[in-house]
mmCIF file of C-alpha atoms in Angstrom:
data_model
loop_
_atom_site.group_PDB
_atom_site.id
_atom_site.type_symbol
_atom_site.label_atom_id
_atom_site.label_comp_id
_atom_site.label_asym_id
_atom_site.label_seq_id
_atom_site.Cartn_x
_atom_site.Cartn_y
_atom_site.Cartn_z
ATOM 1 C CA MET A 140 9.829 10.403 -20.428
ATOM 2 C CA THR A 141 13.579 10.392 -21.203
ATOM 3 C CA LEU A 142 15.908 9.717 -18.255
ATOM 4 C CA ASP A 143 19.682 9.570 -17.880
ATOM 5 C CA PRO A 144 20.999 6.021 -17.251
ATOM 6 C CA GLU A 145 22.129 6.974 -13.730
ATOM 7 C CA ILE A 146 18.687 8.336 -12.833
ATOM 8 C CA LEU A 147 17.009 5.275 -14.320
ATOM 9 C CA GLY A 148 19.276 3.002 -12.286
ATOM 10 C CA LEU A 149 18.385 4.840 -9.078
ATOM 11 C CA LEU A 150 14.685 4.594 -9.923
ATOM 12 C CA LEU A 151 14.985 0.838 -10.421
ATOM 13 C CA LEU A 152 16.740 0.520 -7.055
ATOM 14 C CA ALA A 153 13.920 2.540 -5.504
ATOM 15 C CA GLY A 154 11.540 0.064 -7.135
ATOM 16 C CA VAL A 155 13.297 -2.856 -5.422
ATOM 17 C CA ALA A 156 13.072 -1.081 -2.052
ATOM 18 C CA ALA A 157 9.430 -0.164 -2.645
ATOM 19 C CA GLY A 158 8.586 -3.765 -3.570
ATOM 20 C CA TRP A 159 10.210 -4.985 -0.343
ATOM 21 C CA VAL A 160 8.289 -2.515 1.833
ATOM 22 C CA ASP A 161 5.020 -3.241 0.030
ATOM 23 C CA ALA A 162 5.444 -6.988 0.503
ATOM 24 C CA VAL A 163 6.036 -6.688 4.240
ATOM 25 C CA VAL A 164 3.510 -4.018 5.282
ATOM 26 C CA GLY A 165 2.683 -1.756 2.333
ATOM 27 C CA GLY A 166 3.728 1.837 1.830
ATOM 28 C CA GLY A 167 6.174 1.354 -1.029
ATOM 29 C CA GLY A 168 4.776 4.482 -2.648
ATOM 30 C CA LEU A 169 6.494 6.411 0.134
ATOM 31 C CA LEU A 170 9.763 5.537 -1.626
ATOM 32 C CA LEU A 171 8.843 5.283 -5.281
ATOM 33 C CA LEU A 172 6.588 8.319 -5.779
ATOM 34 C CA PRO A 173 9.105 10.818 -4.373
ATOM 35 C CA ALA A 174 11.806 9.165 -6.512
ATOM 36 C CA LEU A 175 9.658 9.625 -9.624
ATOM 37 C CA LEU A 176 8.909 13.225 -8.697
ATOM 38 C CA VAL A 177 12.620 13.981 -8.339
ATOM 39 C CA ALA A 178 13.594 12.074 -11.492
ATOM 40 C CA ALA A 179 10.937 13.670 -13.717
ATOM 41 C CA PRO A 180 9.824 16.953 -12.111
ATOM 42 C CA THR A 181 8.233 18.294 -15.312
ATOM 43 C CA THR A 182 6.119 15.192 -15.954
ATOM 44 C CA PRO A 183 2.400 15.592 -15.108
ATOM 45 C CA LEU A 184 1.519 14.180 -11.680
ATOM 46 C CA ALA A 185 -1.181 11.921 -13.121
ATOM 47 C CA THR A 186 1.417 10.266 -15.388
ATOM 48 C CA LEU A 187 3.731 9.654 -12.437
ATOM 49 C CA LEU A 188 0.849 8.186 -10.437
ATOM 50 C CA GLY A 189 -0.187 5.942 -13.311
ATOM 51 C CA THR A 190 3.386 4.776 -13.991
ATOM 52 C CA ASN A 191 3.838 4.033 -10.293
ATOM 53 C CA LYS A 192 0.628 1.984 -10.296
ATOM 54 C CA LEU A 193 1.832 -0.077 -13.238
ATOM 55 C CA GLY A 194 4.992 -1.042 -11.365
ATOM 56 C CA ALA A 195 3.149 -1.530 -8.078
ATOM 57 C CA VAL A 196 0.518 -3.899 -9.433
ATOM 58 C CA PHE A 197 3.182 -6.369 -10.595
ATOM 59 C CA GLY A 198 5.119 -6.201 -7.332
ATOM 60 C CA THR A 199 2.003 -6.572 -5.186
ATOM 61 C CA THR A 200 0.734 -9.478 -7.294
ATOM 62 C CA SER A 201 4.088 -11.204 -6.933
ATOM 63 C CA ALA A 202 3.981 -10.794 -3.137
ATOM 64 C CA ALA A 203 0.341 -11.930 -3.005
ATOM 65 C CA ILE A 204 1.237 -15.168 -4.801
ATOM 66 C CA ALA A 205 4.147 -15.800 -2.421
ATOM 67 C CA TYR A 206 1.887 -15.295 0.615
ATOM 68 C CA ALA A 207 -1.000 -17.340 -0.789
ATOM 69 C CA ARG A 208 1.279 -20.371 -1.128
ATOM 70 C CA LYS A 209 2.091 -20.308 2.598
ATOM 71 C CA VAL A 210 -0.755 -18.544 4.428
ATOM 72 C CA PRO A 211 -4.408 -19.712 4.410
ATOM 73 C CA LEU A 212 -6.629 -16.841 3.247
ATOM 74 C CA ASP A 213 -10.066 -16.022 4.669
ATOM 75 C CA ARG A 214 -12.069 -15.901 1.449
ATOM 76 C CA GLY A 215 -15.105 -14.530 3.263
ATOM 77 C CA VAL A 216 -13.055 -11.396 3.907
ATOM 78 C CA VAL A 217 -10.725 -11.233 0.926
ATOM 79 C CA LEU A 218 -13.172 -11.794 -1.940
ATOM 80 C CA PRO A 219 -15.859 -9.168 -1.124
ATOM 81 C CA THR A 220 -13.244 -6.661 0.009
ATOM 82 C CA SER A 221 -11.272 -7.106 -3.216
ATOM 83 C CA ALA A 222 -14.398 -6.683 -5.348
ATOM 84 C CA LEU A 223 -15.258 -3.423 -3.603
ATOM 85 C CA ALA A 224 -11.631 -2.304 -3.844
ATOM 86 C CA LEU A 225 -11.769 -2.312 -7.645
ATOM 87 C CA VAL A 226 -14.612 0.201 -7.511
ATOM 88 C CA GLY A 227 -13.292 2.316 -4.650
ATOM 89 C CA SER A 228 -9.816 2.782 -6.090
ATOM 90 C CA GLY A 229 -11.209 3.566 -9.525
ATOM 91 C CA LEU A 230 -13.348 6.348 -8.070
ATOM 92 C CA GLY A 231 -10.348 7.695 -6.168
ATOM 93 C CA ALA A 232 -8.246 7.708 -9.332
ATOM 94 C CA VAL A 233 -10.947 9.618 -11.208
ATOM 95 C CA LEU A 234 -10.875 12.337 -8.550
ATOM 96 C CA ALA A 235 -7.058 12.283 -8.459
ATOM 97 C CA THR A 236 -6.979 13.848 -11.909
ATOM 98 C CA ALA A 237 -9.312 16.678 -10.869
ATOM 99 C CA LEU A 238 -8.821 17.391 -7.155
ATOM 100 C CA THR A 239 -5.897 18.161 -4.889
ATOM 101 C CA ALA A 240 -5.208 15.789 -2.012
ATOM 102 C CA ASP A 241 -3.465 18.451 0.071
ATOM 103 C CA VAL A 242 -6.557 19.131 2.164
ATOM 104 C CA LEU A 243 -6.661 15.462 3.171
ATOM 105 C CA LYS A 244 -3.070 15.242 4.375
ATOM 106 C CA PRO A 245 -3.636 16.732 7.864
ATOM 107 C CA VAL A 246 -6.503 14.281 8.414
ATOM 108 C CA ILE A 247 -4.376 11.355 7.235
ATOM 109 C CA MET A 248 -1.559 12.483 9.530
ATOM 110 C CA VAL A 249 -3.902 12.312 12.520
ATOM 111 C CA VAL A 250 -5.027 8.825 11.479
ATOM 112 C CA LEU A 251 -1.412 7.681 11.034
ATOM 113 C CA ALA A 252 -0.496 9.035 14.459
ATOM 114 C CA GLY A 253 -3.395 7.053 15.900
ATOM 115 C CA VAL A 254 -2.179 3.935 14.072
ATOM 116 C CA ALA A 255 1.355 4.373 15.457
ATOM 117 C CA LEU A 256 0.046 4.758 19.016
ATOM 118 C CA LEU A 257 -2.287 1.793 18.609
ATOM 119 C CA VAL A 258 0.463 -0.526 17.361
ATOM 120 C CA TYR A 259 3.001 0.706 19.931
ATOM 121 C CA PHE A 260 0.796 0.594 23.030
ATOM 122 C CA ARG A 261 -0.964 -2.631 22.087
ATOM 123 C CA PRO A 262 1.962 -4.987 21.446
ATOM 124 C CA ALA A 263 -0.325 -8.020 21.647
ATOM 125 C CA MET A 264 -2.427 -6.779 18.700
ATOM 126 C CA GLY A 265 -1.608 -8.840 15.646
ATOM 127 C CA SER A 266 0.894 -11.069 17.445
ATOM 128 C CA VAL A 267 -1.643 -13.904 17.434
ATOM 129 C CA ALA A 268 -5.092 -14.180 15.892
ATOM 130 C CA ASP A 269 -8.108 -13.258 18.041
ATOM 131 C CA PRO A 270 -11.098 -15.019 16.416
ATOM 132 C CA ARG A 271 -13.473 -13.610 19.064
ATOM 133 C CA LEU A 272 -13.427 -10.282 17.198
ATOM 134 C CA ARG A 273 -14.724 -11.820 13.976
ATOM 135 C CA THR A 274 -18.416 -11.040 14.504
ATOM 136 C CA ARG A 275 -20.840 -10.351 11.661
ATOM 137 C CA ASN A 276 -20.954 -6.610 12.336
ATOM 138 C CA ARG A 277 -17.163 -6.352 12.559
ATOM 139 C CA LEU A 278 -16.817 -8.361 9.340
ATOM 140 C CA LEU A 279 -19.128 -5.980 7.479
ATOM 141 C CA ALA A 280 -17.319 -2.974 8.966
ATOM 142 C CA ALA A 281 -13.889 -4.291 7.928
ATOM 143 C CA ILE A 282 -15.076 -5.064 4.391
ATOM 144 C CA ALA A 283 -16.561 -1.577 3.998
ATOM 145 C CA LEU A 284 -13.560 0.171 5.567
ATOM 146 C CA ALA A 285 -10.925 -1.704 3.565
ATOM 147 C CA GLY A 286 -12.919 -2.283 0.380
ATOM 148 C CA LEU A 287 -14.235 1.244 -0.066
ATOM 149 C CA GLY A 288 -12.516 3.691 2.296
ATOM 150 C CA VAL A 289 -8.912 2.528 2.050
ATOM 151 C CA SER A 290 -9.158 1.674 -1.648
ATOM 152 C CA PHE A 291 -10.592 5.115 -2.425
ATOM 153 C CA TYR A 292 -7.593 6.628 -0.638
ATOM 154 C CA ASP A 293 -5.266 4.415 -2.690
ATOM 155 C CA GLY A 294 -6.703 5.675 -5.962
ATOM 156 C CA LEU A 295 -6.627 9.288 -4.772
ATOM 157 C CA ILE A 296 -3.234 9.466 -3.005
ATOM 158 C CA GLY A 297 -1.708 6.020 -2.486
ATOM 159 C CA PRO A 298 1.222 5.750 -0.052
ATOM 160 C CA GLY A 299 0.433 3.743 3.082
ATOM 161 C CA THR A 300 -2.508 1.793 1.648
ATOM 162 C CA GLY A 301 -1.091 -1.540 2.807
ATOM 163 C CA VAL A 302 -0.617 -0.129 6.312
ATOM 164 C CA PHE A 303 -4.266 0.929 6.545
ATOM 165 C CA LEU A 304 -5.446 -2.433 5.185
ATOM 166 C CA ILE A 305 -3.391 -4.361 7.747
ATOM 167 C CA ILE A 306 -4.645 -2.217 10.627
ATOM 168 C CA ALA A 307 -8.257 -2.676 9.496
ATOM 169 C CA LEU A 308 -7.847 -6.448 9.434
ATOM 170 C CA THR A 309 -5.959 -6.762 12.724
ATOM 171 C CA ALA A 310 -7.767 -4.159 14.832
ATOM 172 C CA VAL A 311 -11.286 -4.844 13.538
ATOM 173 C CA LEU A 312 -11.188 -8.571 12.753
ATOM 174 C CA GLY A 313 -8.415 -9.790 15.060
ATOM 175 C CA MET A 314 -6.151 -11.276 12.378
ATOM 176 C CA ASP A 315 -2.470 -11.762 13.164
ATOM 177 C CA PHE A 316 -0.049 -9.502 11.284
ATOM 178 C CA VAL A 317 1.212 -12.133 8.833
ATOM 179 C CA THR A 318 -2.293 -13.286 7.853
ATOM 180 C CA ALA A 319 -3.455 -9.667 7.626
ATOM 181 C CA SER A 320 -0.481 -8.781 5.442
ATOM 182 C CA ALA A 321 -1.224 -11.737 3.147
ATOM 183 C CA SER A 322 -4.896 -10.743 2.861
ATOM 184 C CA ALA A 323 -3.982 -7.090 2.358
ATOM 185 C CA LYS A 324 -1.821 -8.006 -0.636
ATOM 186 C CA ILE A 325 -4.805 -9.546 -2.455
ATOM 187 C CA VAL A 326 -6.935 -6.479 -1.772
ATOM 188 C CA ASN A 327 -4.058 -4.167 -2.722
ATOM 189 C CA VAL A 328 -3.720 -5.887 -6.095
ATOM 190 C CA CYS A 329 -7.333 -4.900 -6.776
ATOM 191 C CA THR A 330 -6.864 -1.323 -5.557
ATOM 192 C CA ASN A 331 -3.900 -1.001 -7.899
ATOM 193 C CA LEU A 332 -5.817 -2.527 -10.809
ATOM 194 C CA GLY A 333 -8.848 -0.286 -10.335
ATOM 195 C CA ALA A 334 -6.712 2.856 -10.351
ATOM 196 C CA LEU A 335 -4.476 1.549 -13.149
ATOM 197 C CA VAL A 336 -7.427 1.084 -15.524
ATOM 198 C CA VAL A 337 -8.503 4.697 -14.990
ATOM 199 C CA PHE A 338 -4.977 6.046 -15.518
ATOM 200 C CA ALA A 339 -4.510 3.859 -18.615
ATOM 201 C CA PHE A 340 -7.721 5.081 -20.254
ATOM 202 C CA GLY A 341 -6.639 8.645 -19.549
ATOM 203 C CA GLY A 342 -3.241 8.053 -21.194
ATOM 204 C CA HIS A 343 -1.427 8.722 -17.908
ATOM 205 C CA ILE A 344 1.139 5.898 -18.031
ATOM 206 C CA ASP A 345 4.714 5.721 -19.284
ATOM 207 C CA TRP A 346 4.558 2.042 -20.245
ATOM 208 C CA LEU A 347 8.263 1.453 -20.850
ATOM 209 C CA LEU A 348 9.352 2.932 -17.514
ATOM 210 C CA GLY A 349 6.416 1.318 -15.723
ATOM 211 C CA LEU A 350 7.343 -2.153 -16.990
ATOM 212 C CA GLY A 351 10.951 -1.575 -15.915
ATOM 213 C CA LEU A 352 9.711 -0.647 -12.448
ATOM 214 C CA ALA A 353 7.503 -3.742 -12.501
ATOM 215 C CA VAL A 354 10.564 -5.972 -12.788
ATOM 216 C CA SER A 355 12.350 -4.212 -9.935
ATOM 217 C CA THR A 356 9.307 -4.245 -7.633
ATOM 218 C CA ILE A 357 8.837 -7.977 -8.262
ATOM 219 C CA VAL A 358 12.418 -8.589 -7.110
ATOM 220 C CA GLY A 359 11.872 -6.549 -3.944
ATOM 221 C CA ALA A 360 8.456 -8.104 -3.300
ATOM 222 C CA GLN A 361 9.794 -11.652 -3.422
ATOM 223 C CA ILE A 362 12.559 -10.803 -0.947
ATOM 224 C CA GLY A 363 10.152 -8.990 1.383
ATOM 225 C CA ALA A 364 7.446 -11.672 1.343
ATOM 226 C CA ARG A 365 9.952 -14.410 2.159
ATOM 227 C CA MET A 366 11.415 -12.386 5.022
ATOM 228 C CA ALA A 367 7.963 -11.668 6.489
ATOM 229 C CA LEU A 368 6.933 -15.323 6.280
ATOM 230 C CA ARG A 369 10.201 -16.502 7.812
ATOM 231 C CA ARG A 370 10.419 -13.941 10.640
ATOM 232 C CA GLY A 371 6.742 -13.764 11.582
ATOM 233 C CA SER A 372 4.390 -11.202 13.116
ATOM 234 C CA GLY A 373 6.993 -9.509 15.335
ATOM 235 C CA PHE A 374 9.043 -8.548 12.289
ATOM 236 C CA VAL A 375 5.971 -7.275 10.423
ATOM 237 C CA ARG A 376 4.941 -5.213 13.481
ATOM 238 C CA ALA A 377 8.397 -3.590 13.705
ATOM 239 C CA VAL A 378 8.462 -2.695 10.004
ATOM 240 C CA LEU A 379 4.885 -1.427 10.276
ATOM 241 C CA LEU A 380 5.887 1.044 12.990
ATOM 242 C CA VAL A 381 8.879 2.275 10.966
ATOM 243 C CA VAL A 382 6.770 2.772 7.831
ATOM 244 C CA VAL A 383 3.996 4.585 9.722
ATOM 245 C CA LEU A 384 6.500 6.975 11.318
ATOM 246 C CA ALA A 385 8.167 7.552 7.936
ATOM 247 C CA LEU A 386 4.783 8.337 6.377
ATOM 248 C CA LEU A 387 4.065 10.794 9.187
ATOM 249 C CA VAL A 388 7.386 12.567 8.685
ATOM 250 C CA ARG A 389 6.894 12.717 4.924
ATOM 251 C CA MET A 390 3.362 14.121 5.136
ATOM 252 C CA ALA A 391 4.342 16.591 7.865
ATOM 253 C CA TRP A 392 7.128 17.839 5.614
ATOM 254 C CA ASP A 393 4.703 18.251 2.696
ATOM 255 C CA VAL A 394 2.220 20.188 4.862
ATOM 256 C CA LEU A 395 4.846 22.441 6.468
ATOM 257 C CA ALA A 396 6.755 23.039 3.227
ATOM 258 C CA GLY A 397 3.583 24.143 1.490
ATOM 259 C CA PRO A 398 3.192 24.476 -2.293
#
C-alpha cells in the first residue's frame, strides 16, 4: 500500500504506543488496527490484520526477551500453552478470512466487563502470587483456556489477547501480575506466529510497512517492559484496567455504530 509520509509517520507513532501497551498488559491492537484502518481504508481487512501481526510479533518478542531476563518463567505453564497457542491462533486466522467477528463482539464485551469488575473489586488479585491455586486441574484449565481459547480469539480478532492471557494466569493459577505478564508475552509470541504464518501463505501481508511497524513496536515494547518491571504489579494492574475499559468502549462503539 502507498501512504503519504505524514500518515506513515503517524502509523509508526501508533506502533510505538501499541508496543508499549502490549509489553505492559497486551491490547496494542486496540491502537494499531484502527490506525491501519484509517490510514488504508481501501486495503482488504485480511491484509491489515496480517501486516499488524508482522509488526506485533517483533514487538512482543522484544518484550518477552526483556521480561525473561528479569522474571523467572514457569516452564510447566509456558511451554505447553505456547505449543497449543500456535495451533489455536492459526485456526482463528483461517476463519478470520472467511467469517465475520461481529457476532462475537457482544459476547467479548460481556467477558471484558467481567474482567474489569474482577480486577477492580479484587485488588489483591495479582498483587502477590498465590501458589495455593496452582492445582493440577487448574493448571490444565489455564493451559486449555490460554493455549486454545485465547489464542483462537487472537487469530480471529486480536485486540486484548494479552489482557485475557494475564487474567487466565492470575485468576486461575494465582500468578502475580508481573509474572503473568512475562508468561503472557511468550504465549503471545506464539499466537502471533501462528496467525502470521496463515496470513503470509495467503499473501495478506504488506511486508515493507509491516517491517517498519516492527521497528516502532520494538521501541515501544522495550520502554513498556522496563516500566512494568520497575514499577511492579500495581502499575500493571492500573494499566490493565485502563486497557480493558478502552477495549469495552471501542467494541461498544463498533456494535452501536453498526456496519
